Coordinates of C-alpha atoms in Angstrom, one line a residue:
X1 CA 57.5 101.7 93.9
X2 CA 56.5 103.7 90.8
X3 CA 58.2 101.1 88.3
X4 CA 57.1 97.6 90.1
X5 CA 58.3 95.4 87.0
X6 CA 61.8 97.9 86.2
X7 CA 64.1 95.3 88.4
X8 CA 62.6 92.6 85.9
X9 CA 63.2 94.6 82.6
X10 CA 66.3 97.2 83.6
X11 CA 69.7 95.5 84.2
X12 CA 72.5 96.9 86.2
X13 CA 74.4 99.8 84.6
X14 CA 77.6 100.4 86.9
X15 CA 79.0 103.5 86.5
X16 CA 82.2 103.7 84.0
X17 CA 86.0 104.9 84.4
X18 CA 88.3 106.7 82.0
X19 CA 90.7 104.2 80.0
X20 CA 93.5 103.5 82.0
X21 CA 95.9 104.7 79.9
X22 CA 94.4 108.0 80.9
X23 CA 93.9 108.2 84.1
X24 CA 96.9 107.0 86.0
X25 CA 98.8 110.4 83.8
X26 CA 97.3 112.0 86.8
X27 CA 96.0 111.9 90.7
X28 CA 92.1 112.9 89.6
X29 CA 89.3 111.3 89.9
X30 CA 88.7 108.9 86.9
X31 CA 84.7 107.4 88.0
X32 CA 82.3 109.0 85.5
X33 CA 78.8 110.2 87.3
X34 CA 75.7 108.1 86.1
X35 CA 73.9 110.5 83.8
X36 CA 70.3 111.4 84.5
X37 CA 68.6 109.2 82.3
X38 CA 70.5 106.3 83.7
X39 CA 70.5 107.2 87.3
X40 CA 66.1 107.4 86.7
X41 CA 66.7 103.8 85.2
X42 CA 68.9 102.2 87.8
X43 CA 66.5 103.8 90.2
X44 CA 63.7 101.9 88.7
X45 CA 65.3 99.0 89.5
X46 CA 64.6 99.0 93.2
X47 CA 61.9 96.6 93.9
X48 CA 59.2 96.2 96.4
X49 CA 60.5 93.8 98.4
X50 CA 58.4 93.9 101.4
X51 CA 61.5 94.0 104.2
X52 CA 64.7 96.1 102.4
X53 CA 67.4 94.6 103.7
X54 CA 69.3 97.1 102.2
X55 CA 68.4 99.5 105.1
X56 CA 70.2 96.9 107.9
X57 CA 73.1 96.1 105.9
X58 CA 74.3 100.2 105.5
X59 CA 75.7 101.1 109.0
X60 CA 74.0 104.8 108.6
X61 CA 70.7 103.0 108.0
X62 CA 70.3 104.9 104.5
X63 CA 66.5 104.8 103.7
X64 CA 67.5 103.4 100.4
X65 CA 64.1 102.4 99.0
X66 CA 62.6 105.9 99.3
X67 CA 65.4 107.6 97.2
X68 CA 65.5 105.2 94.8
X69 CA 62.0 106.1 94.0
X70 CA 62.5 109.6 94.1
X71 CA 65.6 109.5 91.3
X72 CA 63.2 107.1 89.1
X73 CA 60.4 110.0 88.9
X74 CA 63.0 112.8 88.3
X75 CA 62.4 114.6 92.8
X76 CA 66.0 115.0 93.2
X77 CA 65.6 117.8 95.7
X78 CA 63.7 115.1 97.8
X79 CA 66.1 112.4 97.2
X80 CA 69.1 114.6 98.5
X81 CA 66.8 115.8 101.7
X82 CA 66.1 111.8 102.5
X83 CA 69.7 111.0 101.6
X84 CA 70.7 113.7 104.2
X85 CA 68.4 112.9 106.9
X86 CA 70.6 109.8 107.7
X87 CA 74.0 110.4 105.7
X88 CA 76.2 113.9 107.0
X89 CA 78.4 113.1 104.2
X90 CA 77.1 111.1 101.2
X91 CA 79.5 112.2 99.0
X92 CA 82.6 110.5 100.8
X93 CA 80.6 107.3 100.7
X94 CA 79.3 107.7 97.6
X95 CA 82.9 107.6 96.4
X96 CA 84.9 105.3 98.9
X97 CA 81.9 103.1 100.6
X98 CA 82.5 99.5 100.0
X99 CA 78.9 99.2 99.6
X100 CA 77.4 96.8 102.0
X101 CA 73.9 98.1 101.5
X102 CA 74.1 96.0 97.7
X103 CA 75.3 93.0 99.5
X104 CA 72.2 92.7 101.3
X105 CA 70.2 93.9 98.4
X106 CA 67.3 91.3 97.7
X107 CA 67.6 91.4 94.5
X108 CA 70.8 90.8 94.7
X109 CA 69.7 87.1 95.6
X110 CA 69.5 86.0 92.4
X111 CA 70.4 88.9 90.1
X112 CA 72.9 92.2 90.3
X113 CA 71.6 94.1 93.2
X114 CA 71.0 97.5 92.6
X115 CA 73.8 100.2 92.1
X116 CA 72.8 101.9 95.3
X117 CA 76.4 103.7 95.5
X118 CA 75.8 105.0 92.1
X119 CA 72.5 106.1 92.8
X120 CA 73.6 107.8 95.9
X121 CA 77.2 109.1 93.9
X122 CA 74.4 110.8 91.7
X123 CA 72.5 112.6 94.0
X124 CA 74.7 114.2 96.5
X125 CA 77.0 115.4 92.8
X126 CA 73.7 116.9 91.6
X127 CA 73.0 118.2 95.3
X128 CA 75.9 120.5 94.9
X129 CA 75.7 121.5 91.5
X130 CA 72.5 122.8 91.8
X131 CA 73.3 124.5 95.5
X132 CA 71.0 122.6 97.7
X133 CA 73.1 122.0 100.0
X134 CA 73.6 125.0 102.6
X135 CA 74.3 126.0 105.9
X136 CA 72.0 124.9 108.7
X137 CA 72.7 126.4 111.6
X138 CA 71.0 126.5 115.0
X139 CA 68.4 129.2 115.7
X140 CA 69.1 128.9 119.3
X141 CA 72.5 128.4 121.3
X142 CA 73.3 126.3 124.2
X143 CA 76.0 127.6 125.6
X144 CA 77.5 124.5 125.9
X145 CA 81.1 123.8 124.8
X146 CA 82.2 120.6 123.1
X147 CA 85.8 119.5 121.6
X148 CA 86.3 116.8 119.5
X149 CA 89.3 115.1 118.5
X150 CA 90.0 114.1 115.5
X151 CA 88.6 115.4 112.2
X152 CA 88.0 112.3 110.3
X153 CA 84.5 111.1 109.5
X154 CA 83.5 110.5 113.3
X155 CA 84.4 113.8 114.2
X156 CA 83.1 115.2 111.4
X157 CA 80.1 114.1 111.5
X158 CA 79.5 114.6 115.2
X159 CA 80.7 118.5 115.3
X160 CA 77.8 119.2 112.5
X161 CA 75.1 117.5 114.6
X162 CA 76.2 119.4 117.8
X163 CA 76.7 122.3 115.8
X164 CA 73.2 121.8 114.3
X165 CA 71.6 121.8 117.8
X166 CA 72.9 124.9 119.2
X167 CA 76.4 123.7 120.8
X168 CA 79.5 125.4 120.5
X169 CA 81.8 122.8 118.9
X170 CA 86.0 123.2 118.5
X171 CA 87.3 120.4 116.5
X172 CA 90.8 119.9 117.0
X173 CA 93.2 118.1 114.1
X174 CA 97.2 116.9 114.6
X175 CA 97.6 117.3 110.2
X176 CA 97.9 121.0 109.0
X177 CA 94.6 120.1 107.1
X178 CA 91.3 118.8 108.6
X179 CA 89.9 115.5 107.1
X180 CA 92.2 113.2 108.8
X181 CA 92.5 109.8 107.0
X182 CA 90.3 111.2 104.3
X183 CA 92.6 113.4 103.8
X184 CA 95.9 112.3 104.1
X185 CA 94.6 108.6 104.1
X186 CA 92.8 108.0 100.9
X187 CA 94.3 109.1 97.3
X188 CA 92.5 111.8 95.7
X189 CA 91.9 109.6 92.6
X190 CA 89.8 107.9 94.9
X191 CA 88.2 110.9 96.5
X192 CA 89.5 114.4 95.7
X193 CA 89.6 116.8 98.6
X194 CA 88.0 119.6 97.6
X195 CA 84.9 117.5 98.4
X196 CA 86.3 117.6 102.2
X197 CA 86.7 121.3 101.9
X198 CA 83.7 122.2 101.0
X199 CA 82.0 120.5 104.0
X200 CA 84.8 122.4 106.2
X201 CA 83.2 125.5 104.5
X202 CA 79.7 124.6 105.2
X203 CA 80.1 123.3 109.2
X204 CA 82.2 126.8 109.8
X205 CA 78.9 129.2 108.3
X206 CA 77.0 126.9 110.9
X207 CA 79.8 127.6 114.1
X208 CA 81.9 124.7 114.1
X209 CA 85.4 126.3 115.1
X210 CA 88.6 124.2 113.7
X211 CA 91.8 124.1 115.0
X212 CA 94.9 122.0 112.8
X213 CA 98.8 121.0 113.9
X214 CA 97.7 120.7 117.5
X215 CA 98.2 117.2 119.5
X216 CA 95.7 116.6 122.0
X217 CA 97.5 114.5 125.1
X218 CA 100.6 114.0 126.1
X219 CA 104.6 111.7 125.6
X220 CA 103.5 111.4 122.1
X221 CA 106.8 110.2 120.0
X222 CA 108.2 112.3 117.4
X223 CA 106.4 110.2 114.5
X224 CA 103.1 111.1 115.8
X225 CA 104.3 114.8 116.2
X226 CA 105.8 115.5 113.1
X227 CA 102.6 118.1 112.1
X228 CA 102.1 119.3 114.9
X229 CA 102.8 123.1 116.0
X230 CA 101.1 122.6 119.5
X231 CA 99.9 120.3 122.2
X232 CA 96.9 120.6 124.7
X233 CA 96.7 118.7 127.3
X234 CA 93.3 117.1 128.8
X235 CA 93.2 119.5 131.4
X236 CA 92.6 122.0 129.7
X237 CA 89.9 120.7 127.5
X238 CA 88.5 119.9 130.8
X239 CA 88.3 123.4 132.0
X240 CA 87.0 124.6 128.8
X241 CA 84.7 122.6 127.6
X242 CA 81.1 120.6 128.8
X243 CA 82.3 117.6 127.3
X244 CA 85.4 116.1 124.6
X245 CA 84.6 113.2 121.9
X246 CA 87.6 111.5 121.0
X247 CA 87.5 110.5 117.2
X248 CA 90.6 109.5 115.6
X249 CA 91.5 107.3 113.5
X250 CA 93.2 103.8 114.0
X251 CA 96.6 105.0 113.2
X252 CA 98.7 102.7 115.1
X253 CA 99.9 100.4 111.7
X254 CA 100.5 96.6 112.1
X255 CA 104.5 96.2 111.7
X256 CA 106.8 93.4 109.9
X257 CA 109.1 91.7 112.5
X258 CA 111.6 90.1 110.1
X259 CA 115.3 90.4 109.7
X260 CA 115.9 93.1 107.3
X261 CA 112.8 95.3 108.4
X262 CA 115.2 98.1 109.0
X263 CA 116.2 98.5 105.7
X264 CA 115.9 101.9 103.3
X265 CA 113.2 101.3 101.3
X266 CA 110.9 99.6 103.7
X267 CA 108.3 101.7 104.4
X268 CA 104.4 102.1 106.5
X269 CA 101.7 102.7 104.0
X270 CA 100.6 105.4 105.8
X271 CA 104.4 107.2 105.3
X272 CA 103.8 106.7 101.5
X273 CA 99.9 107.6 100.5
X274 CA 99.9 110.9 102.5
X275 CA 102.8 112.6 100.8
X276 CA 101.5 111.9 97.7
X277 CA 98.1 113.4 98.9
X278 CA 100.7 117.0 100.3
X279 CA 102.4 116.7 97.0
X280 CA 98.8 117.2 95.4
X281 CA 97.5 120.3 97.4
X282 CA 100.7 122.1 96.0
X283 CA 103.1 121.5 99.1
X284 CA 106.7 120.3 98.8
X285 CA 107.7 117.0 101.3
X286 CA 111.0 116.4 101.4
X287 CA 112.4 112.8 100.5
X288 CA 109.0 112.1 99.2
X289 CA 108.9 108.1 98.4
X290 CA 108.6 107.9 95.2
X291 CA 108.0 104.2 93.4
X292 CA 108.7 105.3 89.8
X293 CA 111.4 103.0 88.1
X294 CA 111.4 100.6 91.3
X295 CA 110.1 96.7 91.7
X296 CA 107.4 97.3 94.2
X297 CA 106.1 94.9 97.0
X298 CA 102.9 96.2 98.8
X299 CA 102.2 93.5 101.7
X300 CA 98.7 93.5 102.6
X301 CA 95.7 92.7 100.6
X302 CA 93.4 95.3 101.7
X303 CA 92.3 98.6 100.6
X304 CA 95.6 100.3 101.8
X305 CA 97.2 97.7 100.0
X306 CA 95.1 98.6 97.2
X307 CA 95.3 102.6 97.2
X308 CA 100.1 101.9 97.6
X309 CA 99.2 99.6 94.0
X310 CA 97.5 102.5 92.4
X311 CA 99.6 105.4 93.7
X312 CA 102.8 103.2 92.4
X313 CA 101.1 103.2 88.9
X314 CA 101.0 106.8 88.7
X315 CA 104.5 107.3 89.9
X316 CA 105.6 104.7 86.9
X317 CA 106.5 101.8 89.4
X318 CA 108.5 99.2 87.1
X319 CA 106.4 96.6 88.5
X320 CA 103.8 96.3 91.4
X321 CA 103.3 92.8 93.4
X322 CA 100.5 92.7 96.0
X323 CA 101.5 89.7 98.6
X324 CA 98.3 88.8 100.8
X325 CA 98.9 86.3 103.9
X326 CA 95.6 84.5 103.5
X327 CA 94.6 82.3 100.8
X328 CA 92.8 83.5 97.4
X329 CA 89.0 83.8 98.3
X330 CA 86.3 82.1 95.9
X331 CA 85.3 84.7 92.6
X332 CA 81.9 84.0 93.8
X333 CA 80.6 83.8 97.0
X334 CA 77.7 81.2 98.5
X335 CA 74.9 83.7 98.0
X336 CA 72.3 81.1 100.1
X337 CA 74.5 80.5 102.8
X338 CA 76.2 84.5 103.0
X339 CA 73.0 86.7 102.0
X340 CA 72.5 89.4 103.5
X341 CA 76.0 90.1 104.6
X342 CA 79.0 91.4 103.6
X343 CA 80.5 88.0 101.6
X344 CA 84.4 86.7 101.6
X345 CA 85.0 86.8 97.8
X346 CA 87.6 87.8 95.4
X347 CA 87.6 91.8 94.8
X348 CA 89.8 93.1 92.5
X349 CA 89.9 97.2 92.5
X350 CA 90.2 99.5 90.2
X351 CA 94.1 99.9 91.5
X352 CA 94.6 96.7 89.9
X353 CA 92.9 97.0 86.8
X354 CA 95.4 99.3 86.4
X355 CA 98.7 96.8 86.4
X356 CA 99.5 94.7 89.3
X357 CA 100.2 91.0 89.9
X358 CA 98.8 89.4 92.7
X359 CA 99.7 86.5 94.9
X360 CA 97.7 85.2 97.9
X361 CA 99.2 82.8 101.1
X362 CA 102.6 84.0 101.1
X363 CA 104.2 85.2 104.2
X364 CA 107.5 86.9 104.1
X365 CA 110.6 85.8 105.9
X366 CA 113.1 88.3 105.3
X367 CA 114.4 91.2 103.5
X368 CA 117.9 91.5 102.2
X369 CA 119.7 94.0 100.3
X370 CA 123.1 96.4 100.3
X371 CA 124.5 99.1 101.5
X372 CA 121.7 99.4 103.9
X373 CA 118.9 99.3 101.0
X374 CA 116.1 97.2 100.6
X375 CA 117.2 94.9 97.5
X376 CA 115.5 91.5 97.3
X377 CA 112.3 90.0 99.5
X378 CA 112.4 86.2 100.7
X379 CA 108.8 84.6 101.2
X380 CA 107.0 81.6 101.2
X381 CA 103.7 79.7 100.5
X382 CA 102.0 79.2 103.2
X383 CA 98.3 76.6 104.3
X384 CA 96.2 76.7 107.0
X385 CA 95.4 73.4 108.7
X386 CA 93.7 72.8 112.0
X387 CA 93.2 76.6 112.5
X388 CA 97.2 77.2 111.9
X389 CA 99.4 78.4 109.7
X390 CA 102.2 76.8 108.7
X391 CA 105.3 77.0 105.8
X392 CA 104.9 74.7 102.9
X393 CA 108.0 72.4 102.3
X394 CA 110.3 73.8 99.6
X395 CA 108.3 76.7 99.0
X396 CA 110.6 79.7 99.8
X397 CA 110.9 82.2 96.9
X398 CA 112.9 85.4 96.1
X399 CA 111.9 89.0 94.8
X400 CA 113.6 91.7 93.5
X401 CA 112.3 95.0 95.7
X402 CA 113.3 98.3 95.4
X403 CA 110.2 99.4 97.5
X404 CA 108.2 97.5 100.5
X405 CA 105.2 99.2 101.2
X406 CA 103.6 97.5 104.9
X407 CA 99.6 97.9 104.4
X408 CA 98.6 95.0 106.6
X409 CA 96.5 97.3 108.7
X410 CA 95.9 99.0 112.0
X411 CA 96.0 98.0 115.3
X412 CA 94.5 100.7 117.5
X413 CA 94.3 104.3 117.8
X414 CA 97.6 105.9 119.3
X415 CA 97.5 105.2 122.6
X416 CA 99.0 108.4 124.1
X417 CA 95.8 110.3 123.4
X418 CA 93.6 107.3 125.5
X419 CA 96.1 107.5 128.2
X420 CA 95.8 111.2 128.9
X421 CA 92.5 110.9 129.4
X422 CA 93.0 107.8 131.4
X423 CA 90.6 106.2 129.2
X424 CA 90.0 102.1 130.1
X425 CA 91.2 100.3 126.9
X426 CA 89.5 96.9 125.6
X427 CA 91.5 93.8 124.9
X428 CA 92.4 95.3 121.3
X429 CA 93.5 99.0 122.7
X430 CA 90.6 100.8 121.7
X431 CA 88.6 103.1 124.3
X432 CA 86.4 101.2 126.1
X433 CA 82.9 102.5 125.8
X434 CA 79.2 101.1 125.2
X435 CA 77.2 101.9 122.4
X436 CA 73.7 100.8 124.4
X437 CA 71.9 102.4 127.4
X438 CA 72.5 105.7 129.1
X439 CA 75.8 106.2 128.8
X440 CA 76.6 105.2 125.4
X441 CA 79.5 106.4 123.9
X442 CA 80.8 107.7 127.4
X443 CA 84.1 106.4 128.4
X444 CA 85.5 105.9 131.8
X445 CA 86.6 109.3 132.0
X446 CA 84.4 111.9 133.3
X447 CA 82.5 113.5 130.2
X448 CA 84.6 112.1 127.6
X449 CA 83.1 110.4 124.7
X450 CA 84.8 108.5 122.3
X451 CA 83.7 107.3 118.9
X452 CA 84.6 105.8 115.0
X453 CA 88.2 103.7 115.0
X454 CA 88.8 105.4 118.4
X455 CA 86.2 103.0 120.1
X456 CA 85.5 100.1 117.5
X457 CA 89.0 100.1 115.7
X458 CA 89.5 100.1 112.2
X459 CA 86.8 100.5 109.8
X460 CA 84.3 102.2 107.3
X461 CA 83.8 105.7 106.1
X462 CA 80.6 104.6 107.0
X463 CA 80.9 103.0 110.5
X464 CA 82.2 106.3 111.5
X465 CA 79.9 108.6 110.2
X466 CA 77.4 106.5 112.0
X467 CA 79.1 106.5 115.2
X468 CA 79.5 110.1 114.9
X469 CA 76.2 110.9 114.8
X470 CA 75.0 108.4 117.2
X471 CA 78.2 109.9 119.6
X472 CA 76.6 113.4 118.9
X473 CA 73.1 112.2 120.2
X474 CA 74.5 111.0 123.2
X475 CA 76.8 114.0 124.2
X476 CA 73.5 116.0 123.3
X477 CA 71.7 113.9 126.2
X478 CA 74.3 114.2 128.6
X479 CA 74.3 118.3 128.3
X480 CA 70.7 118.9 128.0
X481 CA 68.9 115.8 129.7
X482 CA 67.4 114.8 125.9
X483 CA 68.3 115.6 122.5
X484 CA 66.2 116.0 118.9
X485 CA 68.9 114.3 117.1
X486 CA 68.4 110.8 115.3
X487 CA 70.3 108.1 116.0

């Protein structure tokens, strides 16, 4: 490394936000870019650790260590190139990545691992501005066809490698705007989307053909079709194309079987955070939910949970209670017994920074209210013993609510697209389909592919870019007998 002794004398610098006060006026992006000094510094930090564990612990297999080094002596060009050669989409993850790489950081043993996600933030933003990243499309074509599903990460990333390789790729989309849950799943002060467009930009100048508001399958319900202009059935993929990659997303939510469930006012998270993301690009949605003025109850501890808390803010919710069903993890995790993975600790996001109250083990019983509205949430505390959960004695407690928000996560992908295909399903719903040997990624289904949330159910940006790209490797073999891509 060229600064052997910087993890020794540099500490951590994470990158820094715009006050509160200021940024939930708006839906922007409010996480300030490490400057360039900073970025060499933080850079500097990387050590020489012999095995970088870093490199296991990111699902892309980032080769972290090298572009470190390269931001420390000023080679950004060289940085972006490395960054790219395992990463389609570094600035998506750069943004929305939870980061496992810096949980398995070695330095972060004993000290703040290194900002990895700033580092990588940095590059891919100065990648852009200085227009190195262009078109590369395929000097030679195939003549092979491929569809893919879904234009979320997974798909994403797979059309570009196919794309790259000489393949004529269609990407098909059920939302009037490709991304899929980037889009219309995370809130643009997260991750604004003209980051997303600018990739659509870049895979059309190198072939990849997209197609939006058509539904792939078949006896979809009208909640899945409310976007959609069109529908294609498998069939017809089949007679038009070599081979199909199915790459949705997860969309199918986890519901809330209590009395008063049906109530007004009781609503999925994915019903509320895409609006908000429509209202954004300029369109109008009718009866958007709004949480401004209302006592708002967001059940589900995650990072849904988390994006309904800070979209509330910015609406001027009255107040914002996040309810989580298991108990309050530690502030600080068991280093020794967790390093190198991902650790169970307490996280508290920016979302909540922003105004939120918080309250873990509490499961709720029943929603009441009048006229047909949502008016007042009953819960109680809830403990775990011998691997069950049960109700604590006098425990139950009332809420006012004037907005539920259900973020408790995603049980499979929709299962009318799997069944058109007459995909096998594993025991969670998902397509059932290897990741090792031969036939990875295939499913049961002649020459249908299936990858990201599709296959392993929800999960990272960065679990389905990999899968994507791996997917793309092995729909490459399959047509041509070998492929040049990298796994």
């Amino acid at each position: 490394m060229g600064k052997v002794t910087g993890f020794m004398e540099i500490e951590r610098q994470p990158e820094s936000y715009l006050p509160v006060v200021e940024r939930v006026k708006n839906h922007k992006e409010f996480i300030l870019r490490l400057e360039d000094g900073a970025a060499k510094l933080q850079g500097a930090r990387c050590m020489d650790c012999g095995i970088p564990f870093c490199n296991s612990g990111c699902p892309v297999n980032n080769i972290i260590p090298d572009w470190n080094d390269l931001v420390y002596h000023g080679n950004y060009r060289a940085a972006l190139d490395t960054l790219h050669s395992t990463n389609n989409f570094p600035e998506f993850t750069g943004r929305i990545c939870p980061a496992p790489c810096e949980s398995a950081c070695t330095l972060g043993i004993n000290e703040d691992p290194v900002g990895i996600k700033s580092i990588e933030h940095f590059i891919i933003d100065k990648g852009w501005e200085n227009g190195w990243v262009a078109p590369q499309p395929s000097d030679v074509k195939t003549g092979k066809k491929v569809a893919v599903v879904g234009s979320g990460p997974a798909g994403l990333a797979a059309a570009q490698q196919l794309a790259r390789v000489g393949h004529d790729v269609t990407v098909f989309e059920k939302s009037d705007r490709i991304g899929g849950l980037l889009r219309y799943g995370i809130p643009d002060f997260k991750m604004e989307k003209s980051h997303i467009d600018r990739r659509i930009e870049q895979m059309q100048a190198e072939g990849v053909v997209f197609r939006t508001s058509v539904l792939v399958g078949k006896d979809f319900p009208a909640s899945v079709n409310n976007w959609a202009k069109e529908t294609i059935f498998p069939e017809d993929l089949d007679k038009e194309f070599d081979a199909v990659i199915l790459a949705g997303g997860a969309e199918q939510p986890r519901d809330l079987p209590v009395p008063g469930r049906e109530l007004k006012g009781v609503h999925f998270a994915m019903d509320f955070l895409p609006q908000q993301n429509k209202i954004n690009a300029g369109e109008k949605v009718k009866d958007q939910i709004k949480a401004g003025g209302k006592h708002v109850i967001v059940i589900g501890g995650g990072d849904t949970g988390s994006d309904c808390v800070g979209t509330s803010n910015r609406h001027g919710a009255a107040s914002v209670t996040q309810f989580e069903l298991m108990p309050q993890p530690p502030e600080q995790e068991n280093k020794p017994l967790v390093w190198p993975y991902w650790p169970t600790k307490l996280r508290t996001s920016s979302s909540h920074e922003e105004g939120c109250e918080r309250d873990w083990a509490v499961a709720t019983k029943r929603l009441e209210g009048k006229g047909g509205k949502v008016e007042k949430l009953i819960a109680c505390r809830v403990e775990w013993k011998d691997g069950k959960m049960q109700e604590m004695p006098n425990s139950e407690f009332e809420m006012k609510a004037d907005l539920v928000l259900l973020a408790m996560g995603f049980v499979s992908p929709v299962a009318q697209v799997l069944d058109a295909f007459s995909v096998d399903k594993d025991s969670r719903g998902n397509a059932k389909a290897s990741t090792e040997g031969e036939s990875s990624y295939l499913t049961s289904a002649a020459k249908v592919f299936a990858a990201g949330d599709m296959r392993r159910g929800q999960s990272l940006v960065v679990w389905a870019i990999r899968e994507g790209r791996q997917c793309a490797r092995a729909v490459d073999e399959f047509l041509m007998g070998a492929s040049t891509l990298p796994r």
